[in-house]
Structures are given as C-alpha cells and as structure tokens.
CSV table of C-alpha atoms in Angstrom, one decimal:
chain,number,residue,atom,x,y,z
A,127,MET,CA,48.9,84.1,66.4
A,128,ARG,CA,51.1,82.5,69.1
A,129,LEU,CA,53.9,80.6,67.4
A,130,GLN,CA,53.2,77.3,69.3
A,131,ARG,CA,49.5,77.5,68.3
A,132,PHE,CA,50.5,78.1,64.7
A,133,LEU,CA,52.9,75.1,64.7
A,134,ALA,CA,50.1,72.9,66.2
A,135,ARG,CA,47.6,74.0,63.6
A,136,ALA,CA,50.1,73.6,60.8
A,137,GLY,CA,50.8,70.0,61.9
A,138,ALA,CA,54.3,70.3,63.2
A,139,ALA,CA,53.5,68.7,66.5
A,140,SER,CA,51.0,69.0,69.4
A,141,ARG,CA,50.8,72.3,71.3
A,142,ARG,CA,53.1,70.9,74.0
A,143,GLY,CA,55.4,69.3,71.4
A,144,SER,CA,55.6,72.6,69.5
A,145,GLU,CA,56.8,74.3,72.7
A,146,ASN,CA,59.5,71.7,73.0
A,147,LEU,CA,60.5,72.3,69.4
A,148,MET,CA,60.8,76.0,70.2
A,149,THR,CA,62.8,75.6,73.4
A,150,ALA,CA,65.1,73.1,71.6
A,151,GLY,CA,66.0,75.8,69.0
A,152,ARG,CA,64.5,73.9,66.1
A,153,VAL,CA,62.0,76.6,65.0
A,154,ARG,CA,62.9,79.6,62.8
A,155,VAL,CA,60.8,82.5,61.8
A,156,ASN,CA,62.0,84.3,58.7
A,157,GLY,CA,65.4,82.6,59.2
A,158,TYR,CA,65.8,83.5,62.8
A,159,VAL,CA,65.7,81.0,65.7
A,160,VAL,CA,62.8,81.7,68.0
A,161,THR,CA,62.9,80.0,71.4
A,162,GLU,CA,60.7,82.4,73.5
A,163,LEU,CA,57.2,80.8,74.2
A,164,GLY,CA,54.4,83.2,73.4
A,165,SER,CA,56.2,84.7,70.4
A,166,LYS,CA,53.7,85.7,67.7
A,167,VAL,CA,53.7,85.3,64.0
A,168,ASP,CA,51.6,86.5,61.1
A,169,PRO,CA,50.6,83.3,59.1
A,170,LEU,CA,50.1,85.4,55.9
A,171,ILE,CA,53.5,87.0,56.0
A,172,ASP,CA,56.0,85.1,58.2
A,173,VAL,CA,57.9,82.1,57.0
A,174,VAL,CA,58.1,79.4,59.7
A,175,THR,CA,60.3,76.4,59.5
A,176,VAL,CA,61.1,73.4,61.8
A,177,ASP,CA,64.3,71.7,61.0
A,178,GLY,CA,64.3,73.5,57.7
A,179,ILE,CA,60.8,72.3,56.7
A,180,VAL,CA,58.4,75.2,55.9
A,181,TYR,CA,55.0,74.9,57.6
A,182,THR,CA,51.9,76.9,56.6
A,183,LEU,CA,48.2,76.8,57.6
A,184,THR,CA,47.2,76.1,54.0
A,185,GLN,CA,48.7,72.6,54.2
A,186,LYS,CA,46.0,69.9,54.3
A,187,SER,CA,46.1,67.9,57.5
A,188,VAL,CA,46.6,64.2,57.2
A,189,PHE,CA,44.7,61.6,59.3
A,190,LEU,CA,45.3,57.9,59.2
A,191,MET,CA,44.8,54.9,61.4
A,192,LEU,CA,47.2,52.0,62.1
A,193,ASN,CA,46.2,48.6,63.4
A,194,LYS,CA,49.2,48.4,65.8
A,195,PRO,CA,50.7,45.0,66.4
A,196,ALA,CA,52.3,44.1,69.7
A,197,GLY,CA,56.0,44.7,70.2
A,198,PHE,CA,56.2,48.3,68.9
A,199,LEU,CA,56.6,51.4,71.0
A,200,THR,CA,54.2,54.3,70.4
A,201,THR,CA,56.9,56.8,69.6
A,202,MET,CA,58.5,58.1,66.4
A,203,LYS,CA,62.1,57.6,67.5
A,204,ASP,CA,63.7,55.5,70.3
A,205,PRO,CA,67.2,56.2,71.5
A,206,ARG,CA,67.7,52.5,72.1
A,207,ASN,CA,66.7,51.6,68.6
A,208,ARG,CA,63.7,49.5,69.7
A,209,PRO,CA,60.9,48.9,67.2
A,210,CYS,CA,58.7,52.0,66.9
A,211,VAL,CA,55.3,52.6,65.2
A,212,ALA,CA,57.1,55.2,63.0
A,213,SER,CA,58.4,52.3,60.9
A,214,LEU,CA,54.8,51.2,60.2
A,215,VAL,CA,53.4,54.5,58.8
A,216,PRO,CA,54.3,56.5,55.7
A,217,THR,CA,56.4,59.3,57.3
A,218,ASP,CA,58.3,60.0,54.0
A,219,GLN,CA,55.0,60.5,52.2
A,220,HIS,CA,53.5,62.5,55.0
A,221,PRO,CA,56.1,64.4,57.0
A,222,GLY,CA,55.1,65.6,60.4
A,223,LEU,CA,52.9,62.5,61.2
A,224,PHE,CA,52.7,61.7,64.9
A,225,PRO,CA,50.5,59.4,67.0
A,226,VAL,CA,47.5,60.7,68.9
A,227,GLY,CA,48.0,59.3,72.4
A,228,ARG,CA,49.7,56.1,73.2
A,229,LEU,CA,49.2,52.3,73.2
A,230,ASP,CA,51.5,50.2,75.4
A,231,LYS,CA,54.2,48.2,73.6
A,232,ASP,CA,52.2,44.9,74.1
A,233,THR,CA,48.8,46.5,73.3
A,234,THR,CA,47.4,46.1,69.9
A,235,GLY,CA,44.7,47.9,67.9
A,236,LEU,CA,43.6,51.3,66.6
A,237,LEU,CA,46.3,54.0,66.8
A,238,LEU,CA,45.4,57.3,65.1
A,239,PHE,CA,48.1,59.5,63.4
A,240,THR,CA,47.8,63.0,62.2
A,241,THR,CA,49.8,66.1,61.2
A,242,ASP,CA,47.3,68.3,62.9
A,243,GLY,CA,48.5,69.2,66.4
A,244,GLN,CA,45.3,71.0,67.4
A,245,ALA,CA,43.1,68.1,66.4
A,246,ALA,CA,45.3,65.7,68.3
A,247,GLN,CA,45.0,67.9,71.4
A,248,ASN,CA,41.2,68.1,71.0
A,249,MET,CA,41.0,64.3,70.6
A,250,LEU,CA,42.8,63.7,73.9
A,251,HIS,CA,41.2,66.5,75.9
A,252,PRO,CA,38.8,65.2,78.6
A,253,SER,CA,36.3,67.9,77.8
A,254,LYS,CA,35.6,66.2,74.4
A,255,HIS,CA,34.7,62.9,76.1
A,256,VAL,CA,36.1,60.9,73.2
A,257,THR,CA,35.3,57.2,74.0
A,258,LYS,CA,37.8,54.4,73.5
A,259,HIS,CA,36.7,50.8,73.4
A,260,TYR,CA,39.0,48.0,74.5
A,261,ILE,CA,38.8,44.2,74.5
A,262,ALA,CA,40.8,42.6,77.3
A,263,LEU,CA,41.8,39.0,78.0
A,264,VAL,CA,42.2,38.8,81.7
A,265,GLU,CA,43.3,36.2,84.3
A,266,GLY,CA,40.6,34.3,86.1
A,267,ILE,CA,36.9,33.8,85.7
A,268,VAL,CA,35.1,37.2,85.9
A,269,LEU,CA,31.4,37.4,86.8
A,270,ASP,CA,29.2,40.2,85.7
A,271,GLU,CA,28.9,41.5,89.2
A,272,ASP,CA,32.7,41.7,89.5
A,273,LEU,CA,32.6,44.6,87.0
A,274,GLU,CA,30.3,46.8,89.2
A,275,PRO,CA,33.3,48.7,90.8
A,276,LEU,CA,34.3,49.7,87.3
A,277,ARG,CA,30.8,50.7,86.3
A,278,ARG,CA,30.5,52.9,89.5
A,279,GLY,CA,34.0,54.4,89.0
A,280,ILE,CA,36.9,52.7,90.7
A,281,LEU,CA,39.5,54.5,92.8
A,282,LEU,CA,43.1,54.1,91.6
A,283,ASP,CA,46.2,55.4,93.3
A,284,ASP,CA,46.0,58.6,91.2
A,285,GLY,CA,42.4,59.3,91.9
A,286,PRO,CA,38.9,58.0,91.0
A,287,CYS,CA,38.1,56.9,87.5
A,288,ALA,CA,34.9,58.0,85.7
A,289,PRO,CA,32.4,55.2,85.4
A,290,ALA,CA,33.2,52.8,82.6
A,291,GLN,CA,30.9,50.8,80.4
A,292,CYS,CA,31.9,47.2,80.6
A,293,GLU,CA,30.5,43.7,79.8
A,294,LEU,CA,31.6,40.2,79.5
A,295,VAL,CA,32.4,38.7,76.0
A,296,ASP,CA,32.2,35.1,74.8
A,297,LYS,CA,35.8,33.9,74.2
A,298,ASN,CA,34.6,32.1,71.1
A,299,SER,CA,32.9,35.1,69.6
A,300,ARG,CA,34.3,37.0,66.6
A,301,GLN,CA,34.6,40.1,68.9
A,302,ALA,CA,37.0,38.2,71.2
A,303,MET,CA,39.4,37.1,68.4
A,304,SER,CA,41.5,40.2,68.6
A,305,VAL,CA,42.8,39.3,72.0
A,306,VAL,CA,42.2,35.5,72.2
A,307,GLY,CA,43.6,34.6,68.9
A,308,ARG,CA,42.3,32.1,66.4
A,309,LYS,CA,44.5,29.3,67.6
A,310,TYR,CA,43.4,29.8,71.2
A,311,HIS,CA,42.4,26.2,72.0
A,312,ALA,CA,45.5,24.7,70.4
A,313,GLN,CA,48.2,27.0,71.6
A,314,HIS,CA,46.9,28.9,74.7
A,315,LEU,CA,45.6,26.2,77.0
A,316,GLU,CA,47.2,28.1,79.9
A,317,TYR,CA,44.5,30.8,79.3
A,318,LYS,CA,41.6,28.4,80.1
A,319,ALA,CA,41.0,30.2,83.4
A,320,SER,CA,40.5,33.5,81.7
A,321,THR,CA,37.8,35.9,80.7
A,322,VAL,CA,37.3,38.4,77.9
A,323,VAL,CA,36.0,41.8,78.9
A,324,CYS,CA,34.9,44.8,76.8
A,325,LEU,CA,35.4,48.2,78.3
A,326,ALA,CA,34.7,51.8,77.1
A,327,ILE,CA,36.4,54.8,78.8
A,328,HIS,CA,36.9,58.4,77.8
A,329,GLU,CA,39.9,59.1,80.1
A,330,GLY,CA,43.4,58.5,79.0
A,331,ARG,CA,45.6,57.9,82.1
A,332,LYS,CA,48.8,55.8,81.8
A,333,HIS,CA,48.0,52.1,81.7
A,334,GLN,CA,44.5,53.0,82.9
A,335,VAL,CA,42.6,49.9,81.6
A,336,LYS,CA,45.3,47.5,82.9
A,337,ARG,CA,45.2,49.2,86.3
A,338,MET,CA,41.4,49.2,86.5
A,339,LEU,CA,41.2,45.5,85.8
A,340,GLU,CA,44.1,44.7,88.1
A,341,ALA,CA,42.3,46.6,90.8
A,342,ILE,CA,39.4,44.1,90.7
A,343,ASP,CA,42.0,41.2,90.9
A,344,HIS,CA,42.0,40.3,87.2
A,345,PRO,CA,45.3,41.3,85.6
A,346,VAL,CA,45.4,41.8,81.8
A,347,ILE,CA,46.9,39.1,79.7
A,348,ARG,CA,46.3,40.8,76.4
A,349,LEU,CA,44.7,44.2,75.4
A,350,HIS,CA,43.3,45.5,72.1
A,351,ARG,CA,41.8,48.8,71.3
A,352,GLN,CA,39.0,48.3,68.7
A,353,SER,CA,37.7,51.9,68.4
A,354,PHE,CA,38.7,55.5,69.2
A,355,GLY,CA,35.8,58.0,69.1
A,356,PRO,CA,33.8,57.5,65.9
A,357,LEU,CA,36.7,55.6,64.3
A,358,SER,CA,36.8,51.8,64.1
A,359,LEU,CA,39.4,49.4,62.6
A,360,GLY,CA,36.9,47.5,60.6
A,361,ASN,CA,38.8,44.9,58.4
A,362,LEU,CA,42.1,46.7,58.7
A,363,LYS,CA,44.8,44.0,59.1
A,364,GLN,CA,47.2,44.1,62.0
A,365,GLY,CA,50.4,46.1,61.0
A,366,SER,CA,48.5,47.9,58.2
A,367,TRP,CA,47.4,51.5,57.9
A,368,ARG,CA,44.9,53.5,55.9
A,369,LEU,CA,43.9,57.1,55.5
A,370,LEU,CA,40.6,58.2,57.1
A,371,THR,CA,37.7,58.4,54.7
A,372,ASP,CA,35.8,61.6,54.0
A,373,GLN,CA,33.0,60.3,56.2
A,374,GLU,CA,35.3,59.6,59.1
A,375,LEU,CA,36.8,63.1,58.7
A,376,ALA,CA,33.3,64.6,58.7
A,377,SER,CA,32.6,62.8,62.0
A,378,LEU,CA,35.6,64.3,63.6
A,379,THR,CA,34.5,67.8,62.4
A,380,LYS,CA,31.0,67.2,63.8
A,381,MET,CA,32.6,66.4,67.2
A,382,GLY,CA,34.6,69.6,67.0
A,383,ILE,CA,37.9,67.6,66.8
A,384,GLN,CA,39.1,69.2,63.6
A,385,GLN,CA,38.1,72.3,61.6
C-alpha cells in the first residue's frame, strides 16, 4: 500500500496532509525516515510512525462534531497563537484529530473532526455531493425572487456555482436563533434592515456562501452551519463537542464516506 494512503486510512492526516508529513521528514518506516512520495509499506509487517507515534490500520477511527463558536480559527495550531478549534476538542484523548474542511473564524456551527484521513477526503470530495446547510443573517431586505440567481447557479470570479437550495426564514423563528441571537430586539437594532436566509450547497470553495450572497448585493452579517451531510447539531451547545452516535456512523458508511 502507498505510504500516504496508509497514513490517511490510519488517521494520521488527510491524503494531502500525509504527503506533507512525509516531505517534512516526520514519517518513519521501521525506524527509517521516508520522504519519497509513492513509497510502499506492508500494513501487516512494517512499523509506521509519525513524530514517534505508531499508526496501524487496526486503530478504530474517531469521529466527533463540535458546535464551533465565533472567534476560533479552523486549524490545530496557529503560529501567531490565535485561538484555534484544537483547544475545544479532546486532542489528548484522541491523538490525530483534525477538522474536516473549514469554517471561517467568524462562522459558527457544525465542524466535524476525525482521525480517518480517507473518510475526511471522501466527505469533502465533490463526487460525494455531501450537502451542507447554512443559516445566514444578511444585510438588507431580501425577497424570494432575489434568490433566483443562487437557485440557477450564480457565476463567481472562480467559476459558476452549482444550483443552491435556498429560502427565506422568519427572523423570529427558532431556526433563525443561531444567527439572529435571542437578544436580537434589545441589542441588535442595527440589524433591523436584514434578512435570514437558509442555503444548502454541496461545493466547498473558500468563503463560498459569503461570496454567493454578496454577489446578489446582500453581504453576510453572521453565518452558521447547521448540518453537514447526514449530521446535525441538534441540541449541542456552542463550544461543546460530542462523539458521533452509532446511527450517525452508519449513515456515513451508507454514503460511502467511511468503511
């Protein structure tokens, strides 16, 4: 098996991240540093380590979700010591955890973590069409017909977007609370000329939802991801995490995300 594929399946990192570990000289096979991409290992015989930690395919992968609060970078380490999501999840208990995809620093909501690099790659690959649902508080009053360009597939500077499912949401509804806030009327009077929009996309370009809404002249004030594929936050409090249930893991297996 190719070493980078082994590392991804063993949960060391994503496939690309595993390649970076190799080229950085952090991977050893039977005690020897291996930096050449494409090198092969026998999972039943060879001892593979990353930074001294042994990885095997018999290790059970870990999957957990975090309800990310605003103000945290989606990275496990920041050279400028800014707050990172790594401080919110049990990295000591589950070494090798890393986030699946990214949420912007000011974006809240469901962020999936795993130790399974292959599953993470599958979750993000366009061929799997994993749908992500967002709730956005945007500037201005949006009419339903204003959303038509998004439903047809709007053109951004890096190419056309796939058609998005989108609808208007009542600002006073429970669904809108994640972006409006429960003290909206008392503390956020400046948001009176605003609208809550629900969007569902399966692409994952950088700042995609923000750019889509800005393209129809309604910049995002706040953004929250409420679901990722078959996974939903439910009653998980902001800043808290939980392991996926057996039922949720089975839903990922059914989609071909994890084995």
